[in-house]
Amino acid sequence: MICSYCVSSNSVGNKIYINLNETFPCVRLLNATHQIGCQSSFAGDVGVVHLLESEENLDWVLGSGPNPPYMVILESTLFTRPIMMKLKHGSQRVAGVVVVEPTTNPPDGFSPHTSCPNENTGVYSESYGPSYAHCNVTVWNPLGTGLSYEEFDFPIFSMKDSNDTEVLRRCYREHNRAVNGSTPQYPLCAMQLFSHMSAVRDTATCMRRSEIPFSLTPEEVCDPLGDENVWASTKPLNNTAKGHKEGESVVIAAAKMDSRSFFFDVAPGADGTATGLVALLAAANALRNATAELNRTILYTFFHGETFDYIGSSRMVYDMENNQFALDLDNVHSILEVGQVALGSNSRLWLHSDPVSRRNSSVNVEKLASNLHLAAAGLNISLEEPNVTQPLPPSSLQRFLRARPIPGVVIENHQASFTNKYYQSIFDNAESLQLNYSPNLTAEEQLEFVTDAAKNLTEVATAVARGLYLQAGGHPAGMNAVQADSRLVRPMLYTFLVRGKNSWSEQLVSPELASQLKDRPTNFYIGVHQQMSEPRFMVQTILANLTGTIVNVTKENCQKQKEDEEDLYYYQWVQGPLRPNSTERDSFCVRSGVRRFAAKSPAFVLREYTS
Amino acid sequence: LLACFLADPAPVSAGLGFLTTPDPGVPAFFWLVSLLLSSLVWFISVQISNKESAAQQKGLLIFGVVLSVLLQETFRFGYYKLLKKANEGLLTLSQEETMPISIRQLAYVSGLGFGFMSGAFSVVNILADSAGPGTIGIHGDSQHYFLSSAFMTMAIILLHMFWGVVFFDACEKRCWWAVGLVVIVHLLVSCLTFQNPDYTATLVPAYVILFGMGVWAFYTAGGSLRNLKLCLTCKDKDFLLSNHRPR
């Protein structure tokens, strides 16, 4: 008998391969005309490891290196457009790319998104404000390199800078490095990346392939991006009666709840998404007791998928036009959207509006703007309007304007181009908002800690709430009673940006869904429609608790009510707080007006994938 | 022992099976059973041992190897006994006076069966791991692992063949010291592998022993330098005649 592994008890496989954990791939996405993103071949791609030292060193990979194909390891400072484009064109010799994620954000900013987000799906086009189309007046995201929208034929992964990365670097130094012009000899350190994607070409091709009717085992090769939008109203609206509601005039208060980055399932979206979201949630809570004084209903709407050509808002407009929603466009009085509202050293916010529709005298944007100015009076922030000739930044409001002219304002923290240096990237995180928690604090203490970001956001939320109050017909005298609660803003920011699973969030969820809370920052990526996305689940839960009322019924009755009064209300059994010195919870039933509806592009309903 | 259970009810069927061609599958099965038993013992002893202590684990491994070698040789002996019984049974059934099948042929086949199965088991896992894009060495181990595994496996297969021949012949002649020597040599070769990854220290002695065993087996089977010369020049009449089968 042969003793094959006498010296140590590792199996042979462990002597050949090291598995890397904590990696995130870049995946294939398709739209009507293109495919973007990356993929590997079916059995994975293998290449000799090469640690890129500088842009000049690329020559080794693309030309002079004797052992192609190479697996290029990039430090994050080298993950730039010029280098990636060169690698893309040298793809015969490039087996794949691994980007090492740094531990701190790059100080100069980084954005793989396009410089003109959602360029072709907004309201500005050849027929509507052509001079504003294609970012002619303002380039919203000047740092944008557009890498997220390029197509790569090799896999690209991101790795955290940890022990595994050290092992990789050491392996390269010991075996692969060419010293003094010598050729490194086999055996060499190599790497294999698996990220095969079934989807190719464009949406129409892929959907056709998924629907081949004659196959015994029909296989879906791609899925539509989508999830659900969440809405709630200050007055109960009958959700079963779709279409126009006589006498209803609503003010839509909108925010988006998704984000993305170059890599799959990583989308911290702090300034880009979380700030607006938290501000609107806090505002909804501030108004919960003032709803009796309003003569218009406020409709809080949280759109999903806005990053990907306005999936959520385009669907809502489509549903409204086709009488598939509880209201229609004639019921909409005005729209207030909360965009990126992280405040820097100067606490200035800007009210953006659409110059084209403003020229129409029936579109009364001035009233909305003046209400907002009034609302911000006495608060620590200043609201200003930029030059009138500037178009709207990318926002859900644009999709409504495509349907008809409605007065609307978008609140943002930038006058012209974004102040967010990390738009739609992995670096738009707690650190970029300077949400610094001292490491000595426990999780409980961090939840309660008052950061500057929380303080500022509370002011913003108060301004939004008061503005909505006035716009919905509230009397200015009652305005000061409307105040956002910073004791809610703090844990909300912590939940979205630091750790989803904490004592505050655990109180709000239903027991079955408690496992959905994650021990990390929220992933704002919309994902495919079969999977529940984290932000939607959290927004719906938080909104229900913040705007709903507690009803005194048992758990069984709570469930029963859900079925009885489905038209008007939504009932949810909530875990509640922990009893002191116990693992038991005081659960209760919450009644709210929180609803969800599909956020999947109307193209999938119409089956027209080419527009 | 398992061999004894099988011996009584099945001598005739085993013998009939051998009337046409000796089948190396049966001895291979015997080897497999011996491996199963020895691995059961090793597995149980590992479970009850202290998993943290490396010295104890190494000691257990040595114990496992020794036990396995002894069990294999025991099963080889058991197989020999089975064959003897089968042959005697056939002798009573058939009309002929001499043994229907040469015990030497059976010795060779038995050794082949043992060697084949042993080789397969040694090499198949390693082959599976080698069928990927990588090779040994990422943690600094020697890259000659696959090559030396292959050579060692080949040596063991050939050694099993030679041991089979010598062992059966010794049992026929009641030459127990030769039987003991075969067991000792088997133990020696198996324990040589504990010197891995110093592959030279393992392979060179193994091949020296292989050569020695080969010569011993050759002489045991009735070979001599004269036979060898005749065989190589295709002039060995006895060989040619004995293989001329009547139709």
mmCIF file of C-alpha atoms in Angstrom, chain A residues 238-436:
data_model
loop_
_atom_site.group_PDB
_atom_site.id
_atom_site.type_symbol
_atom_site.label_atom_id
_atom_site.label_comp_id
_atom_site.label_asym_id
_atom_site.label_seq_id
_atom_site.Cartn_x
_atom_site.Cartn_y
_atom_site.Cartn_z
ATOM 1 C CA ASN A 238 -58.979 51.684 -2.322
ATOM 2 C CA ASN A 239 -56.353 49.589 -4.029
ATOM 3 C CA THR A 240 -58.777 47.208 -5.682
ATOM 4 C CA ALA A 241 -60.532 49.962 -7.626
ATOM 5 C CA LYS A 242 -58.039 50.818 -10.323
ATOM 6 C CA GLY A 243 -57.983 53.854 -12.513
ATOM 7 C CA HIS A 244 -59.162 57.385 -11.974
ATOM 8 C CA LYS A 245 -60.487 58.277 -8.529
ATOM 9 C CA GLU A 246 -62.956 61.076 -8.638
ATOM 10 C CA GLY A 247 -62.051 64.045 -6.497
ATOM 11 C CA GLU A 248 -58.611 62.843 -5.536
ATOM 12 C CA SER A 249 -55.721 65.219 -5.979
ATOM 13 C CA VAL A 250 -52.479 63.693 -4.742
ATOM 14 C CA VAL A 251 -49.031 65.030 -4.130
ATOM 15 C CA ILE A 252 -46.503 62.359 -4.982
ATOM 16 C CA ALA A 253 -43.462 62.305 -2.698
ATOM 17 C CA ALA A 254 -40.914 60.148 -4.481
ATOM 18 C CA ALA A 255 -37.518 58.642 -3.756
ATOM 19 C CA LYS A 256 -35.555 55.865 -5.350
ATOM 20 C CA MET A 257 -34.364 52.818 -3.491
ATOM 21 C CA ASP A 258 -31.838 51.152 -5.717
ATOM 22 C CA SER A 259 -28.233 51.558 -6.741
ATOM 23 C CA ARG A 260 -25.540 49.593 -8.503
ATOM 24 C CA SER A 261 -21.821 49.270 -8.951
ATOM 25 C CA PHE A 262 -19.521 47.609 -11.445
ATOM 26 C CA PHE A 263 -19.697 44.351 -9.515
ATOM 27 C CA PHE A 264 -22.682 42.152 -8.945
ATOM 28 C CA ASP A 265 -24.679 42.382 -5.735
ATOM 29 C CA VAL A 266 -22.507 45.104 -4.271
ATOM 30 C CA ALA A 267 -24.288 48.449 -4.179
ATOM 31 C CA PRO A 268 -23.842 50.412 -0.980
ATOM 32 C CA GLY A 269 -25.497 53.509 -2.537
ATOM 33 C CA ALA A 270 -25.041 55.839 0.414
ATOM 34 C CA ASP A 271 -25.324 59.340 -1.012
ATOM 35 C CA GLY A 272 -26.900 58.168 -4.230
ATOM 36 C CA THR A 273 -29.815 56.346 -2.669
ATOM 37 C CA ALA A 274 -29.860 55.945 1.076
ATOM 38 C CA THR A 275 -29.904 59.634 1.983
ATOM 39 C CA GLY A 276 -32.975 60.418 -0.092
ATOM 40 C CA LEU A 277 -34.664 57.267 1.092
ATOM 41 C CA VAL A 278 -34.079 57.926 4.764
ATOM 42 C CA ALA A 279 -35.122 61.565 4.420
ATOM 43 C CA LEU A 280 -38.429 60.622 2.855
ATOM 44 C CA LEU A 281 -39.075 57.845 5.377
ATOM 45 C CA ALA A 282 -38.433 60.260 8.235
ATOM 46 C CA ALA A 283 -40.665 62.844 6.580
ATOM 47 C CA ALA A 284 -43.466 60.313 6.248
ATOM 48 C CA ASN A 285 -43.151 59.622 9.941
ATOM 49 C CA ALA A 286 -43.159 63.321 10.768
ATOM 50 C CA LEU A 287 -46.473 63.751 8.957
ATOM 51 C CA ARG A 288 -48.256 60.782 10.444
ATOM 52 C CA ASN A 289 -50.215 62.852 12.959
ATOM 53 C CA ALA A 290 -50.904 65.780 10.683
ATOM 54 C CA THR A 291 -52.867 63.965 8.006
ATOM 55 C CA ALA A 292 -56.242 65.237 9.225
ATOM 56 C CA GLU A 293 -55.351 68.824 8.354
ATOM 57 C CA LEU A 294 -54.520 68.090 4.747
ATOM 58 C CA ASN A 295 -56.992 68.438 1.948
ATOM 59 C CA ARG A 296 -54.804 66.653 -0.589
ATOM 60 C CA THR A 297 -53.526 63.144 -0.123
ATOM 61 C CA ILE A 298 -49.802 62.627 -0.076
ATOM 62 C CA LEU A 299 -48.644 59.505 -1.894
ATOM 63 C CA TYR A 300 -45.219 58.347 -0.699
ATOM 64 C CA THR A 301 -43.686 56.349 -3.514
ATOM 65 C CA PHE A 302 -40.402 54.482 -3.446
ATOM 66 C CA PHE A 303 -39.234 53.452 -6.889
ATOM 67 C CA HIS A 304 -37.014 50.474 -7.562
ATOM 68 C CA GLY A 305 -34.723 50.036 -10.513
ATOM 69 C CA GLU A 306 -34.349 53.709 -11.337
ATOM 70 C CA THR A 307 -30.667 53.108 -11.985
ATOM 71 C CA PHE A 308 -31.504 50.916 -14.927
ATOM 72 C CA ASP A 309 -33.409 53.303 -17.142
ATOM 73 C CA TYR A 310 -36.191 54.049 -14.656
ATOM 74 C CA ILE A 311 -37.704 50.583 -14.305
ATOM 75 C CA GLY A 312 -39.949 51.497 -11.363
ATOM 76 C CA SER A 313 -41.211 54.897 -12.411
ATOM 77 C CA SER A 314 -41.754 53.906 -16.037
ATOM 78 C CA ARG A 315 -43.860 51.014 -14.816
ATOM 79 C CA MET A 316 -45.908 53.245 -12.536
ATOM 80 C CA VAL A 317 -46.598 55.720 -15.327
ATOM 81 C CA TYR A 318 -47.538 52.852 -17.619
ATOM 82 C CA ASP A 319 -49.864 51.386 -15.008
ATOM 83 C CA MET A 320 -51.444 54.761 -14.409
ATOM 84 C CA GLU A 321 -52.019 55.281 -18.121
ATOM 85 C CA ASN A 322 -53.593 51.869 -18.460
ATOM 86 C CA ASN A 323 -55.807 52.005 -15.392
ATOM 87 C CA GLN A 324 -53.773 49.385 -13.585
ATOM 88 C CA PHE A 325 -53.010 51.546 -10.593
ATOM 89 C CA ALA A 326 -55.183 52.889 -7.800
ATOM 90 C CA LEU A 327 -54.941 56.354 -9.345
ATOM 91 C CA ASP A 328 -54.246 57.780 -12.745
ATOM 92 C CA LEU A 329 -52.255 60.713 -14.023
ATOM 93 C CA ASP A 330 -55.199 63.091 -13.822
ATOM 94 C CA ASN A 331 -55.228 62.590 -10.063
ATOM 95 C CA VAL A 332 -51.631 63.760 -9.713
ATOM 96 C CA HIS A 333 -51.382 67.353 -8.592
ATOM 97 C CA SER A 334 -47.630 67.732 -8.178
ATOM 98 C CA ILE A 335 -44.501 65.755 -7.525
ATOM 99 C CA LEU A 336 -41.750 66.304 -5.006
ATOM 100 C CA GLU A 337 -38.754 64.052 -5.391
ATOM 101 C CA VAL A 338 -35.952 63.651 -2.873
ATOM 102 C CA GLY A 339 -32.682 62.830 -4.603
ATOM 103 C CA GLN A 340 -29.136 62.816 -3.244
ATOM 104 C CA VAL A 341 -29.307 64.890 -0.092
ATOM 105 C CA ALA A 342 -26.098 64.233 1.806
ATOM 106 C CA LEU A 343 -24.985 67.575 3.121
ATOM 107 C CA GLY A 344 -21.333 68.518 3.016
ATOM 108 C CA SER A 345 -19.717 71.333 4.907
ATOM 109 C CA ASN A 346 -22.196 73.829 3.464
ATOM 110 C CA SER A 347 -25.761 72.890 4.177
ATOM 111 C CA ARG A 348 -27.161 73.886 0.828
ATOM 112 C CA LEU A 349 -29.819 72.067 -1.087
ATOM 113 C CA TRP A 350 -31.028 72.822 -4.568
ATOM 114 C CA LEU A 351 -34.484 72.651 -6.048
ATOM 115 C CA HIS A 352 -34.309 71.401 -9.628
ATOM 116 C CA SER A 353 -37.223 71.703 -12.023
ATOM 117 C CA ASP A 354 -37.892 71.186 -15.676
ATOM 118 C CA PRO A 355 -37.500 74.417 -17.693
ATOM 119 C CA VAL A 356 -39.570 73.198 -20.624
ATOM 120 C CA SER A 357 -42.755 72.427 -18.728
ATOM 121 C CA ARG A 358 -42.335 75.471 -16.546
ATOM 122 C CA ARG A 359 -42.958 77.705 -19.505
ATOM 123 C CA ASN A 360 -46.445 76.347 -19.569
ATOM 124 C CA SER A 361 -48.418 78.645 -17.296
ATOM 125 C CA SER A 362 -50.676 75.867 -16.065
ATOM 126 C CA VAL A 363 -47.728 74.069 -14.599
ATOM 127 C CA ASN A 364 -47.323 75.773 -11.261
ATOM 128 C CA VAL A 365 -43.850 74.947 -10.089
ATOM 129 C CA GLU A 366 -43.490 78.285 -8.324
ATOM 130 C CA LYS A 367 -46.093 77.391 -5.704
ATOM 131 C CA LEU A 368 -44.283 74.181 -4.894
ATOM 132 C CA ALA A 369 -40.922 75.938 -4.733
ATOM 133 C CA SER A 370 -42.236 78.703 -2.511
ATOM 134 C CA ASN A 371 -43.812 76.151 -0.180
ATOM 135 C CA LEU A 372 -40.478 74.491 0.137
ATOM 136 C CA HIS A 373 -38.711 77.774 0.844
ATOM 137 C CA LEU A 374 -41.265 78.481 3.538
ATOM 138 C CA ALA A 375 -40.738 75.029 4.944
ATOM 139 C CA ALA A 376 -37.001 75.464 5.239
ATOM 140 C CA ALA A 377 -37.236 78.785 6.989
ATOM 141 C CA GLY A 378 -35.964 78.439 10.511
ATOM 142 C CA LEU A 379 -34.027 75.289 9.771
ATOM 143 C CA ASN A 380 -30.283 74.899 9.481
ATOM 144 C CA ILE A 381 -30.353 74.330 5.754
ATOM 145 C CA SER A 382 -30.806 76.602 2.811
ATOM 146 C CA LEU A 383 -32.887 75.750 -0.216
ATOM 147 C CA GLU A 384 -32.035 77.477 -3.445
ATOM 148 C CA GLU A 385 -32.918 77.166 -7.067
ATOM 149 C CA PRO A 386 -30.268 76.907 -9.763
ATOM 150 C CA ASN A 387 -30.462 78.823 -13.038
ATOM 151 C CA VAL A 388 -33.789 78.303 -14.689
ATOM 152 C CA THR A 389 -32.233 77.168 -17.941
ATOM 153 C CA GLN A 390 -30.801 73.989 -16.440
ATOM 154 C CA PRO A 391 -32.605 70.720 -17.154
ATOM 155 C CA LEU A 392 -33.683 68.190 -14.566
ATOM 156 C CA PRO A 393 -31.009 65.828 -13.297
ATOM 157 C CA PRO A 394 -31.704 62.122 -13.765
ATOM 158 C CA SER A 395 -34.824 61.563 -11.689
ATOM 159 C CA SER A 396 -38.101 59.668 -11.647
ATOM 160 C CA LEU A 397 -39.924 62.950 -12.323
ATOM 161 C CA GLN A 398 -38.647 62.826 -15.885
ATOM 162 C CA ARG A 399 -40.728 59.730 -16.620
ATOM 163 C CA PHE A 400 -43.872 61.481 -15.398
ATOM 164 C CA LEU A 401 -43.109 64.473 -17.575
ATOM 165 C CA ARG A 402 -42.859 62.177 -20.580
ATOM 166 C CA ALA A 403 -46.517 61.392 -20.029
ATOM 167 C CA ARG A 404 -47.810 64.867 -19.281
ATOM 168 C CA PRO A 405 -46.596 68.176 -17.837
ATOM 169 C CA ILE A 406 -46.908 68.057 -14.079
ATOM 170 C CA PRO A 407 -45.368 70.555 -11.688
ATOM 171 C CA GLY A 408 -42.476 68.886 -9.979
ATOM 172 C CA VAL A 409 -39.323 69.637 -8.042
ATOM 173 C CA VAL A 410 -36.320 67.449 -7.305
ATOM 174 C CA ILE A 411 -34.303 68.235 -4.178
ATOM 175 C CA GLU A 412 -30.604 67.547 -4.624
ATOM 176 C CA ASN A 413 -27.365 68.488 -2.927
ATOM 177 C CA HIS A 414 -25.711 69.666 -6.117
ATOM 178 C CA GLN A 415 -26.338 72.786 -8.117
ATOM 179 C CA ALA A 416 -24.954 71.540 -11.398
ATOM 180 C CA SER A 417 -22.835 68.373 -11.559
ATOM 181 C CA PHE A 418 -23.086 65.800 -8.805
ATOM 182 C CA THR A 419 -21.108 66.453 -5.661
ATOM 183 C CA ASN A 420 -21.129 62.706 -5.134
ATOM 184 C CA LYS A 421 -17.668 61.559 -6.184
ATOM 185 C CA TYR A 422 -18.569 57.889 -6.081
ATOM 186 C CA TYR A 423 -21.865 57.779 -7.973
ATOM 187 C CA GLN A 424 -23.022 54.174 -8.499
ATOM 188 C CA SER A 425 -19.768 52.624 -7.329
ATOM 189 C CA ILE A 426 -18.621 50.401 -4.497
ATOM 190 C CA PHE A 427 -17.213 53.434 -2.745
ATOM 191 C CA ASP A 428 -20.532 55.238 -2.218
ATOM 192 C CA ASN A 429 -20.631 53.940 1.331
ATOM 193 C CA ALA A 430 -20.745 55.032 4.954
ATOM 194 C CA GLU A 431 -17.192 56.319 4.693
ATOM 195 C CA SER A 432 -18.095 58.694 1.866
ATOM 196 C CA LEU A 433 -20.823 60.184 4.059
ATOM 197 C CA GLN A 434 -18.332 60.508 6.886
ATOM 198 C CA LEU A 435 -20.505 58.299 8.978
ATOM 199 C CA ASN A 436 -17.726 57.620 11.401
#
